[in-house]
Short mmCIF file of C-alpha atoms and ligand atoms in Angstrom, two decimals:
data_model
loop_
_atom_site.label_atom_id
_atom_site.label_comp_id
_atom_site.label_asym_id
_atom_site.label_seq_id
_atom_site.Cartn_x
_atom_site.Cartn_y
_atom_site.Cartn_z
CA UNK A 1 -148.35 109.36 -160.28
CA UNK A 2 -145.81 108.26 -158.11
CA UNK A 3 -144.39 105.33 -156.20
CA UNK A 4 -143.46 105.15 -152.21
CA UNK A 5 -140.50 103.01 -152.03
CA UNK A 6 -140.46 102.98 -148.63
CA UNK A 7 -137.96 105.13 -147.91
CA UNK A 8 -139.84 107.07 -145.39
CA UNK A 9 -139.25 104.61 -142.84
CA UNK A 10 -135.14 105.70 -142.68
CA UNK A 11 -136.21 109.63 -143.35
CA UNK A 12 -135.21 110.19 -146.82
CA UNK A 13 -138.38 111.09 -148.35
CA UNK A 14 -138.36 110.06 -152.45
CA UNK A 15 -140.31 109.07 -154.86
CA UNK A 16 -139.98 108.21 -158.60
CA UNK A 17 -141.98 107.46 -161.17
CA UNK A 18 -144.63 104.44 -161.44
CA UNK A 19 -144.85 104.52 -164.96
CA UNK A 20 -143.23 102.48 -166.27
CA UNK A 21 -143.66 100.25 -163.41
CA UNK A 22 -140.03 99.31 -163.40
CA UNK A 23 -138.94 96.69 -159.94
CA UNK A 24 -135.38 97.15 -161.06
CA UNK A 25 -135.11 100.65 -161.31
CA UNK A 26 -136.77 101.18 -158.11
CA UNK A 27 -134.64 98.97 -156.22
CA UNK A 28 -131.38 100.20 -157.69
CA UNK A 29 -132.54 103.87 -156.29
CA UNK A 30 -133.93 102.22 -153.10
CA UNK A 31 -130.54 100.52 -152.15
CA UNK A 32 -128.51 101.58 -149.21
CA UNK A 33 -125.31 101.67 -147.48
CA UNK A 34 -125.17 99.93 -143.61
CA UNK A 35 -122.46 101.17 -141.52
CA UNK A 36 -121.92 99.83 -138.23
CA UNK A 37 -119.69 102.17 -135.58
CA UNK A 38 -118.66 100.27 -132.53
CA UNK A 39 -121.17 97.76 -132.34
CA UNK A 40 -121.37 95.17 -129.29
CA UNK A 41 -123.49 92.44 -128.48
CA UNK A 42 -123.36 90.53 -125.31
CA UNK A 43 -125.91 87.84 -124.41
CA UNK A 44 -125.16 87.64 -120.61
CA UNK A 45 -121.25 87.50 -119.80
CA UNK A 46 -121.05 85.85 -123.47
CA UNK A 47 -119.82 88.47 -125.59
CA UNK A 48 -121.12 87.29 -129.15
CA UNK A 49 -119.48 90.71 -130.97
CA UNK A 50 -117.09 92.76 -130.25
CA UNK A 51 -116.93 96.26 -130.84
CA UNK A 52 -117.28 96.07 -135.45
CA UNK A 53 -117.04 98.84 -137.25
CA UNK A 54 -117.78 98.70 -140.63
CA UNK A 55 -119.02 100.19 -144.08
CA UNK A 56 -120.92 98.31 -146.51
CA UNK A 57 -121.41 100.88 -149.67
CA UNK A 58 -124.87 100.91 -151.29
CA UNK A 59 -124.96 98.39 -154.29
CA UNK A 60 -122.13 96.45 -152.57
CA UNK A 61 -122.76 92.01 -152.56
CA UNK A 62 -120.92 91.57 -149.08
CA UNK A 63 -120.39 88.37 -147.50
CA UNK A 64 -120.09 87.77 -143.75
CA UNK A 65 -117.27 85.19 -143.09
CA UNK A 66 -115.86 82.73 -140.69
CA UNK A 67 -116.23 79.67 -138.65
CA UNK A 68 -119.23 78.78 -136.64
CA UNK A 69 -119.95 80.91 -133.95
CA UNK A 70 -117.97 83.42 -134.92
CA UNK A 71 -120.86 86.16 -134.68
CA UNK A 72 -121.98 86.41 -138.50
CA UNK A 73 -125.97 86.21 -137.71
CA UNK A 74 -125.93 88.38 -134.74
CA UNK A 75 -124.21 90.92 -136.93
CA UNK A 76 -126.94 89.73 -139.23
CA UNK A 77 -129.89 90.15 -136.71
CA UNK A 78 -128.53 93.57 -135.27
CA UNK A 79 -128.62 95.04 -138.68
CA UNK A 80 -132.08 93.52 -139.66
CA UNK A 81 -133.34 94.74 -136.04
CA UNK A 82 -134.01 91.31 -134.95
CA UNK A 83 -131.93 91.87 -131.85
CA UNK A 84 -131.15 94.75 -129.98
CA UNK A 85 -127.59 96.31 -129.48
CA UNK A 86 -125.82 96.14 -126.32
CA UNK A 87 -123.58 99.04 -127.82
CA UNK A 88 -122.57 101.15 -130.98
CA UNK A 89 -124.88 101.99 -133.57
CA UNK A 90 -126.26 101.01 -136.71
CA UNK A 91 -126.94 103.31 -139.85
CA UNK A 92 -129.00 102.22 -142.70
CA UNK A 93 -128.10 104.82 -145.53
CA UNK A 94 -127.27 107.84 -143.18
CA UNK A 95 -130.29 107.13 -140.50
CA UNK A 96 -128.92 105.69 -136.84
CA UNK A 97 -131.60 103.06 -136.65
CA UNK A 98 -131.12 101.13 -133.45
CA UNK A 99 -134.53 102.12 -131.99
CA UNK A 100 -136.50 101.32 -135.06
CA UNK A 101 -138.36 98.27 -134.84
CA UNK A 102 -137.32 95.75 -137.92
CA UNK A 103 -140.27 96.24 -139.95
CA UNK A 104 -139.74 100.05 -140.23
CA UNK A 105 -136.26 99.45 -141.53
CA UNK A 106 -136.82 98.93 -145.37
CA UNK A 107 -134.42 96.08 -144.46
CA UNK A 108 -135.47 92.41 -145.75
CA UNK A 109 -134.33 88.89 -144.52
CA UNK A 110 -134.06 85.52 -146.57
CA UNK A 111 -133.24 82.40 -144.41
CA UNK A 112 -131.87 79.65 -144.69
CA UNK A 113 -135.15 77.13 -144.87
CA UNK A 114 -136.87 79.65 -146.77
CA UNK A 115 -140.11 79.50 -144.67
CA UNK A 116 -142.86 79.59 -147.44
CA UNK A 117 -146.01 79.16 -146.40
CA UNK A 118 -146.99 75.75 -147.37
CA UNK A 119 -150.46 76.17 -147.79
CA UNK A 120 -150.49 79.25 -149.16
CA UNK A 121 -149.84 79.42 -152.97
CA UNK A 122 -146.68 80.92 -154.66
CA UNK A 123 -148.48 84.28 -155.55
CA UNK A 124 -149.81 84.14 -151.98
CA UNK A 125 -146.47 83.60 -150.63
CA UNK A 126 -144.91 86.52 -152.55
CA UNK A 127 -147.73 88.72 -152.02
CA UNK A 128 -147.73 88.25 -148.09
CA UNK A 129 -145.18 91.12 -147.60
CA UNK A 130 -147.26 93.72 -149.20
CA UNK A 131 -151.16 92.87 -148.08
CA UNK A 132 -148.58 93.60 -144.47
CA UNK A 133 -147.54 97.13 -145.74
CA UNK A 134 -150.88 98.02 -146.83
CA UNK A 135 -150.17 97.96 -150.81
CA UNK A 136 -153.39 98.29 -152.61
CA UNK A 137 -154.54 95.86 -154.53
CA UNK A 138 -153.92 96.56 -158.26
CA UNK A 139 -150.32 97.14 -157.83
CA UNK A 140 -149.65 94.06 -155.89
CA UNK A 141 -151.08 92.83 -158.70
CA UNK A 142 -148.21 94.59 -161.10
CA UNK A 143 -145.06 93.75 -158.29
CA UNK A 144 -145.88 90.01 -157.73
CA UNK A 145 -146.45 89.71 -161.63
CA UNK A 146 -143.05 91.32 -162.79
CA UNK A 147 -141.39 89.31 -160.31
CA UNK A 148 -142.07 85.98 -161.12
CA UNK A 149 -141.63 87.00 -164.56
CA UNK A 150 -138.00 88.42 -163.66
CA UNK A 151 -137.36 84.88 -161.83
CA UNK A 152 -138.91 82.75 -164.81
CA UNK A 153 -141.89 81.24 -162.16
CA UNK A 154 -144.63 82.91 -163.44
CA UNK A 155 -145.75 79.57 -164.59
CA UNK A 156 -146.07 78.40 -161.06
CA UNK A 157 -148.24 81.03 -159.04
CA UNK A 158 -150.88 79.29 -158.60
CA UNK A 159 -149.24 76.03 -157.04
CA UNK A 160 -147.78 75.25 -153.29
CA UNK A 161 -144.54 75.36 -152.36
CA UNK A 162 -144.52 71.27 -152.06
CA UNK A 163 -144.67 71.60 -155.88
CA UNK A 164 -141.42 73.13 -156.62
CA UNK A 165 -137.78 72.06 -157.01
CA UNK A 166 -135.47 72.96 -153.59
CA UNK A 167 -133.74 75.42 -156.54
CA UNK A 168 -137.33 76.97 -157.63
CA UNK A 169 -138.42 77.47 -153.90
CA UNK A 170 -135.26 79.08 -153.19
CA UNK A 171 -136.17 81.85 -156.11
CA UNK A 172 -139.22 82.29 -154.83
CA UNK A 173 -138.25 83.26 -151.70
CA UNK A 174 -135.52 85.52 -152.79
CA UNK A 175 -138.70 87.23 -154.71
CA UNK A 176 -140.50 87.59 -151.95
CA UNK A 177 -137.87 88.83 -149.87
CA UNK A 178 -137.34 91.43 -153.04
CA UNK A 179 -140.93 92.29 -153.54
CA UNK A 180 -141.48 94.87 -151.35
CA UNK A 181 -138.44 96.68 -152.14
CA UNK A 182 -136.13 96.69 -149.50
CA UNK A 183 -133.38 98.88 -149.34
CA UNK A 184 -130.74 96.06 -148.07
CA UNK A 185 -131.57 92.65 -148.47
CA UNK A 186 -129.60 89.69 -145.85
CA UNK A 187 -129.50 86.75 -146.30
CA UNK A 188 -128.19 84.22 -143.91
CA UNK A 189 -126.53 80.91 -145.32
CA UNK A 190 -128.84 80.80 -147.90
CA UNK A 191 -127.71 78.00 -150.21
CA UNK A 192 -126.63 75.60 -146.96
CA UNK A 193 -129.73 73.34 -147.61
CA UNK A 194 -129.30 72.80 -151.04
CA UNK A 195 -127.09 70.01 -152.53
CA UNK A 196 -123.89 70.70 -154.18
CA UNK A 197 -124.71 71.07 -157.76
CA UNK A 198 -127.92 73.18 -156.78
CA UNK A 199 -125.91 75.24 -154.57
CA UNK A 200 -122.72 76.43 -157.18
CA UNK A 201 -126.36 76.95 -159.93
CA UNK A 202 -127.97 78.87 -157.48
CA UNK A 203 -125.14 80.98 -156.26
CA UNK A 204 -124.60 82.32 -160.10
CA UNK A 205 -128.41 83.41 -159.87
CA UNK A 206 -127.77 85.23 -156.94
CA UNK A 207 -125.06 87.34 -157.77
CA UNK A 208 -126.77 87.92 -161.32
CA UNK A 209 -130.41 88.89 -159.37
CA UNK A 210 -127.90 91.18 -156.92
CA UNK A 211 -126.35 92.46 -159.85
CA UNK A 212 -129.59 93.21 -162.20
CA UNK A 213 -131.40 95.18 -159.34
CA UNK A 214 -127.95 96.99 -158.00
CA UNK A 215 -129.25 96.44 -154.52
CA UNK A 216 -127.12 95.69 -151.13
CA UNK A 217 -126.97 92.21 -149.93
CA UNK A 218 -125.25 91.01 -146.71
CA UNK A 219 -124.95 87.54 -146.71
CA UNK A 220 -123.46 85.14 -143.73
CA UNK A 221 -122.05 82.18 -144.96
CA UNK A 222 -119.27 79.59 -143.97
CA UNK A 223 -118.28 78.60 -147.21
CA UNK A 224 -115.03 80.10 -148.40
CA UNK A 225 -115.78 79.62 -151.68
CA UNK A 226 -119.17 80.97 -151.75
CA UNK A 227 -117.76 84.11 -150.18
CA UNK A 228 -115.61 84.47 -153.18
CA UNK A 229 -117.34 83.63 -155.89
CA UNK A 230 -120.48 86.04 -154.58
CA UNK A 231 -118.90 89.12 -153.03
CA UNK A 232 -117.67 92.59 -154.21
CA UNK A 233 -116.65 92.67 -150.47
CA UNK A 234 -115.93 89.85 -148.06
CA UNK A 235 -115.69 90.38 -143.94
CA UNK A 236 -114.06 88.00 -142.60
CA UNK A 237 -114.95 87.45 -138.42
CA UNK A 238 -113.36 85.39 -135.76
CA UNK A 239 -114.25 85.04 -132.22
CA UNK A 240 -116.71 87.68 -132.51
CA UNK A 241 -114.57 90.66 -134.09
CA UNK A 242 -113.49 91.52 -137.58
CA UNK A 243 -110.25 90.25 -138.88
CA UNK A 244 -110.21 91.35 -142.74
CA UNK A 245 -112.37 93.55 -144.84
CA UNK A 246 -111.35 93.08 -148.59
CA UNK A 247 -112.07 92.15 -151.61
CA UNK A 248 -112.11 88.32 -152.44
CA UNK A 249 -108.77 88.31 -154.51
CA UNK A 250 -106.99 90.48 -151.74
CA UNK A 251 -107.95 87.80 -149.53
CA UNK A 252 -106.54 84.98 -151.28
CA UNK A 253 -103.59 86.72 -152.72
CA UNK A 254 -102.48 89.38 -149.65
CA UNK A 255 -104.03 87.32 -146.18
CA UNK A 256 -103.68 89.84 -143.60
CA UNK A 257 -103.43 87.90 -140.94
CA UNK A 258 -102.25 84.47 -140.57
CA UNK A 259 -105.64 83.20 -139.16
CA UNK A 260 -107.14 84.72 -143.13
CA UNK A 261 -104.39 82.71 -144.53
CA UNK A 262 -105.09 79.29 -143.01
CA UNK A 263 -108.95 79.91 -143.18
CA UNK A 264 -108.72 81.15 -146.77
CA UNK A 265 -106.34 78.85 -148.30
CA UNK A 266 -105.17 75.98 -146.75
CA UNK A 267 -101.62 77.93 -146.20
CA UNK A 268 -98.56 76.24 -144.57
CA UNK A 269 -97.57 79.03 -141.15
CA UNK A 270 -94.27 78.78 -139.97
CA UNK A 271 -93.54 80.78 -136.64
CA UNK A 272 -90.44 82.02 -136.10
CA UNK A 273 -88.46 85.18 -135.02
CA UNK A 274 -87.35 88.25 -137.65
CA UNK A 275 -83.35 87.89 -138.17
CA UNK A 276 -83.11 90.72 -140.06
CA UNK A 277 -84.75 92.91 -142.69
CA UNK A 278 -83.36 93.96 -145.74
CA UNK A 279 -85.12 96.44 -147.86
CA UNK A 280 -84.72 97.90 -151.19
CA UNK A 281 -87.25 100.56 -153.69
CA UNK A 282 -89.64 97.23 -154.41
CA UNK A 283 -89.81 95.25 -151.43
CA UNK A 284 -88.98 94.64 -147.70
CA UNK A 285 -87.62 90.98 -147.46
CA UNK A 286 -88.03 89.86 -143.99
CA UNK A 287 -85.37 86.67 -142.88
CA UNK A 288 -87.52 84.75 -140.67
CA UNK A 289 -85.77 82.43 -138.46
CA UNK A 290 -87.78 79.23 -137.89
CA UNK A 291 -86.43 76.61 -135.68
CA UNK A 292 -85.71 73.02 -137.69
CA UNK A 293 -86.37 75.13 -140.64
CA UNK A 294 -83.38 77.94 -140.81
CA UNK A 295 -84.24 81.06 -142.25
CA UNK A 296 -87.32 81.85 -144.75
CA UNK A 297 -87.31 84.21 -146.35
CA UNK A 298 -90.43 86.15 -146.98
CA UNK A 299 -91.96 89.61 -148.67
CA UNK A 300 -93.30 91.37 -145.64
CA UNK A 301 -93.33 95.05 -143.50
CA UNK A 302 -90.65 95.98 -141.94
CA UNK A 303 -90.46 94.48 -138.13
CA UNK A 304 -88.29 95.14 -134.94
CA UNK A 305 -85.16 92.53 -135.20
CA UNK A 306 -85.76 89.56 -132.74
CA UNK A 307 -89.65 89.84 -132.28
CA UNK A 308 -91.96 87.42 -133.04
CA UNK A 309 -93.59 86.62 -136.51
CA UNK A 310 -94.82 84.02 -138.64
CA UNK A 311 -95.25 83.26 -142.22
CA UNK A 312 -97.42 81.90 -144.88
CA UNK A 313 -96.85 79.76 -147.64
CA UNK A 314 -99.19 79.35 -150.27
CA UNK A 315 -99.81 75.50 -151.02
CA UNK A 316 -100.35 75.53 -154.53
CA UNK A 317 -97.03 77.36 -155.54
CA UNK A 318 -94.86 75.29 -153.42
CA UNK A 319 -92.22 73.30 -156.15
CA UNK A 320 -91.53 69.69 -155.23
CA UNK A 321 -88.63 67.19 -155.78
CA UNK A 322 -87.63 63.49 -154.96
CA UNK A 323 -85.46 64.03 -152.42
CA UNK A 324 -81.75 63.03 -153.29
CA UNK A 325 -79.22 61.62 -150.81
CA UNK A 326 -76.21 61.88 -152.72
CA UNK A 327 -77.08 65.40 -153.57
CA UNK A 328 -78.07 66.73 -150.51
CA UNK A 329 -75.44 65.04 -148.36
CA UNK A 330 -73.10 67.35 -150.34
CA UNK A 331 -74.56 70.43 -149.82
CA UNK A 332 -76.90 72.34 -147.37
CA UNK A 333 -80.01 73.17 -148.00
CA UNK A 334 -80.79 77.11 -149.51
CA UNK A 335 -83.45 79.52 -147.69
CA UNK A 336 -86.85 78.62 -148.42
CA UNK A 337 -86.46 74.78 -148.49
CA UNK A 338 -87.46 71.77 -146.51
CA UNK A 339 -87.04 68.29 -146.26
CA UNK A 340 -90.37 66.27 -146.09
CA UNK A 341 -92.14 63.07 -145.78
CA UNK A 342 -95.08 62.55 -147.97
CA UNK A 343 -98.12 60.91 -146.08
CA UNK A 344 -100.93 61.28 -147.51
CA UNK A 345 -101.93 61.67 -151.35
CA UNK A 346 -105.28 62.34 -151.75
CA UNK A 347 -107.39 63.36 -155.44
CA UNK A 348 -110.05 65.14 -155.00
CA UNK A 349 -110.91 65.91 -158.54
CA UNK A 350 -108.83 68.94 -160.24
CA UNK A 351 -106.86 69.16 -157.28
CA UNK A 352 -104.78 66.72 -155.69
CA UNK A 353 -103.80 67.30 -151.83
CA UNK A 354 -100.37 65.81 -150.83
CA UNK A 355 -99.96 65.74 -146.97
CA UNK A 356 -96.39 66.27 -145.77
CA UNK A 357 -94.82 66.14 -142.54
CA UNK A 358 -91.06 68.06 -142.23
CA UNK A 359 -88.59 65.47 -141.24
CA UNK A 360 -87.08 68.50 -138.94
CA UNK A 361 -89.92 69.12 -136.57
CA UNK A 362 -92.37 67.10 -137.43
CA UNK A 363 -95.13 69.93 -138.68
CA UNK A 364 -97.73 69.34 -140.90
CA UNK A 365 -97.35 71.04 -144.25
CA UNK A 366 -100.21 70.73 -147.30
CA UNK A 367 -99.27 70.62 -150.65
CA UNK A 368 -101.47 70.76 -153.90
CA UNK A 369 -100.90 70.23 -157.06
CA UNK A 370 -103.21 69.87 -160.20
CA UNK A 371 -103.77 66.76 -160.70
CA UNK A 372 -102.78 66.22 -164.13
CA UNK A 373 -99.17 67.64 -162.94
CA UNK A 374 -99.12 65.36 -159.89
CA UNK A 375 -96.16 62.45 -160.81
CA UNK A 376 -97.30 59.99 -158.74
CA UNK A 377 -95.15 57.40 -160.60
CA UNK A 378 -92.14 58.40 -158.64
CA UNK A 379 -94.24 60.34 -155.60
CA UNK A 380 -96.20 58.46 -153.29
CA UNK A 381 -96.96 58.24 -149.56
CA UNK A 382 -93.56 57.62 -147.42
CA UNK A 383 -91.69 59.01 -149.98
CA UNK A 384 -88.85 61.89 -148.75
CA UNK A 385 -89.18 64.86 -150.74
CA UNK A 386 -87.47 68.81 -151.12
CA UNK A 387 -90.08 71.46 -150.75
CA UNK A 388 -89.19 74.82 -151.73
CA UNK A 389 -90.64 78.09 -152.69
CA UNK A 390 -90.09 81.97 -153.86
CA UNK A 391 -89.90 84.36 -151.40
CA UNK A 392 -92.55 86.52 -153.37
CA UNK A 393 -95.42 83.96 -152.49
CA UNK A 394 -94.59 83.81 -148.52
CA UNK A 395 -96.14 86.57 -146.68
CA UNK A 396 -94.90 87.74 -143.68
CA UNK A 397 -97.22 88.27 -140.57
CA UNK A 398 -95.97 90.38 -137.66
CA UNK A 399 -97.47 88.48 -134.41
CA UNK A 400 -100.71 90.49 -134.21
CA UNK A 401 -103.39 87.64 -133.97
CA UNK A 402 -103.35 84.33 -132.05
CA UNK A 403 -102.92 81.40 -134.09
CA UNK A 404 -106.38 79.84 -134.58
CA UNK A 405 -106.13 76.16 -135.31
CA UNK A 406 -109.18 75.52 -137.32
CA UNK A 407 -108.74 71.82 -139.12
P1 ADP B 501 -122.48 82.43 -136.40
O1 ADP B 501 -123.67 82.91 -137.14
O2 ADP B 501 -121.20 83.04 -136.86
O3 ADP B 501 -122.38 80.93 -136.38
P2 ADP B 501 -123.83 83.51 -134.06
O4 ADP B 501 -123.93 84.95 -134.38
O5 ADP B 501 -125.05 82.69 -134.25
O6 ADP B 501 -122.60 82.88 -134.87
O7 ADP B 501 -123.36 83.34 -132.56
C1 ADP B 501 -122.26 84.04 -132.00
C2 ADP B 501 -122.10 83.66 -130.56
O8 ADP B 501 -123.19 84.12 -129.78
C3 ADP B 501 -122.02 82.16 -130.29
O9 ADP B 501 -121.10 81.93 -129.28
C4 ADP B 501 -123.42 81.82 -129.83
O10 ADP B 501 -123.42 80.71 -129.00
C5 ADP B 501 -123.82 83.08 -129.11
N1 ADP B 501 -125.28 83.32 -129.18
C6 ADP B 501 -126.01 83.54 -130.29
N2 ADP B 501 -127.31 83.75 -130.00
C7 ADP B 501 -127.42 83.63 -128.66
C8 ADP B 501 -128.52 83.75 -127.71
N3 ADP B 501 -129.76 84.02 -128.13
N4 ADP B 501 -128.23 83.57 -126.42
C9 ADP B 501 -126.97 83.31 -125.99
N5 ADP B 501 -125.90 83.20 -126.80
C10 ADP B 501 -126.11 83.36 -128.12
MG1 MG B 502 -125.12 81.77 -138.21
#
């Protein structure tokens, strides 16, 4: 005897064994890759994406990143088939699947209110998705079963969703979205109604449910964190077009783009113009010259003498001192230092943000320390201080992307 896993839909025909009836199994050999080769979407003269092309491997947790607006759930919707393309196409494993209608895709969507039926009961609610595809009876019987028992519910089938925790309906409707084995599974800012503490428990159960079935999931969120702590593979979108595809510690540790470097980590962007570059085996170091500032000096790619750039400088690895006047009036100051006011000191837990303004030009600059480093004793607000920093943290952007100011 043998199992459809709905594979049909996107042409490649297999089945595998029913016995033992194993969800797991069957969704680790039902998962799929989604590519997406120059896909647009315009909704009148708006253009809401813009020409993404992108891979997501089979088996892969990707996250969908970026501000509001940004495009992640029309990316989302396009992939599900909830909206149709204005150009490109689509591929669900290797099957172009723009004219399929969403329900033929083997594609399966969890949102954001999870949308439970409230007066049907949890079994009902989980079973819904088969009765639709026709399952017969006695092994609906066997899927909704081993779900709830893979999600610890089983307990609860026969009550309404009313009944359960915000946490518990959440599983739920990550079962039922699982239950009829789709071959991707998206999920669109799932955890956003949840409160903190619920949201950081549940987001550990996600990526262990992703992780125990192998299958794809594309998930839009906003949450910079969330995107890290979930993804094998984060996509990070502005204005409608991809900016970085990587992994989440590429992303912290290598931005790409000086837009991925604000967005990602709070980083302090000086713009400037390249003074020279001086390379050796390891490393090109790019001089930077940055008006008020001098030069910085930053690891980077080698760049045209005089064009524009910027630079990044990573707030946490920053090294601050009480500024001095009897010291510095005797000396200048080296690359890769500034002069700054403190004003504001804020604790936020583990972290402590100090808010600095440079005394040169008057730009805002974050710093954070940990909080048990933090001397506030002789650091406080108004206080003049020395910032200063290693070249090897400061990454070098050539001027490829506008300058997004986002906070
Ligand atoms: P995100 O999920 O990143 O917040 P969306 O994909 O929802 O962004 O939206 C991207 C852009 O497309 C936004 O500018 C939004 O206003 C626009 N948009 C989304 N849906 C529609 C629609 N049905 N009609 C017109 N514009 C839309
Ligand atoms: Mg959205």
């Amino acid at each position: 005897m043998t199992i459809d896993i709905g594979r049909k839909a996107v042409g490649v025909s297999k089945t595998i064994p029913a016995s033992p009836p194993n969800i797991q199994q069957a969704l680790a050999q039902a998962a799929a890759g989604v590519a997406l080769r120059s896909v647009t979407k315009k909704y009148g003269s708006v253009i809401a994406v813009e020409n993404i092309t992108l891979d997501i491997p089979a088996g892969r947790y990707c996250c969908l990143l970026g501000p509001s607006g940004c495009g992640k759930t029309t990316v989302l919707r396009m992939i599900a088939g909830h909206e149709d393309i204005t150009s490109g196409d689509v591929l669900i494993g290797d099957k172009r699947v723009n004219d399929l209608p969403a329900a033929k895709r083997s594609t399966s969507m969890m949102f954001q209110s999870y949308a439970l039926f409230p007066h049907k009961t949890i079994w009902e609610n989980i079973e819904f998705g088969l009765k639709m595809q026709n399952v017969k009876e006695s092994e609906r019987r066997a899927r909704v079963g081993e779900i709830l028992e893979m999600i610890g519910l089983s307990h609860t089938s026969d009550r309404k969703p009313t009944q359960l925790s915000g946490g518990q309906q959440q599983r739920i409707a990550l079962a039922r979205a699982l239950v009829t084995r789709p071959q991707v599974l998206m999920l669109d800012e799932p955890l956003s109604a949840l409160d903190e503490n619920l949201r950081v428990r549940m987001r550990t159960e996600l990526r262990k449910i992703q992780k125990q079935f192998g299958l794809t999931f594309i998930q839009v969120t906003h949450h910079v964190e969330e995107a890290f702590s979930l993804s094998d593979m984060v996509v990070v979108m502005t204005h409608g077009r991809l900016d970085q595809v990587a992994t989440p510690d590429e992303l912290y540790n290598r931005p790409g783009s000086q837009f991925v470097a604000k967005f990602m980590g709070d980083n302090n962007i000086f713009t400037g113009k390249v003074k020279n570059v001086i390379s050796d085996a390891e490393l090109d170091v790019v001089q930077l010259e940055v008006e008020g500032f001098g030069i910085l000096y930053c690891r980077g790619y080698s760049s045209p003498i005089g064009t524009e750039a910027a630079c990044s400088v990573r707030p946490d690895l920053i090294h601050v001192e009480a500024y001095d006047p009897d010291i510095a009036a005797g000396s200048t100051l080296a690359g890769n230092q500034v002069v700054a006011r403190i004003t504001a000191v804020e604790m936020t837990g583990y972290v402590t943000r100090v808010s600095l303004m440079a005394e040169a030009t008057g730009q805002e600059l974050l710093y954070k320390a940990r909080t048990n480093d933090w001397n506030r004793d002789f650091l406080s607000e108004g206080q003049l201080v020395v910032l200063s920093w290693s070249k090897m943290i400061v990454f070098f952007f050539p001027i490829k992307t506008a300058f997004y100011n986002f906070f």
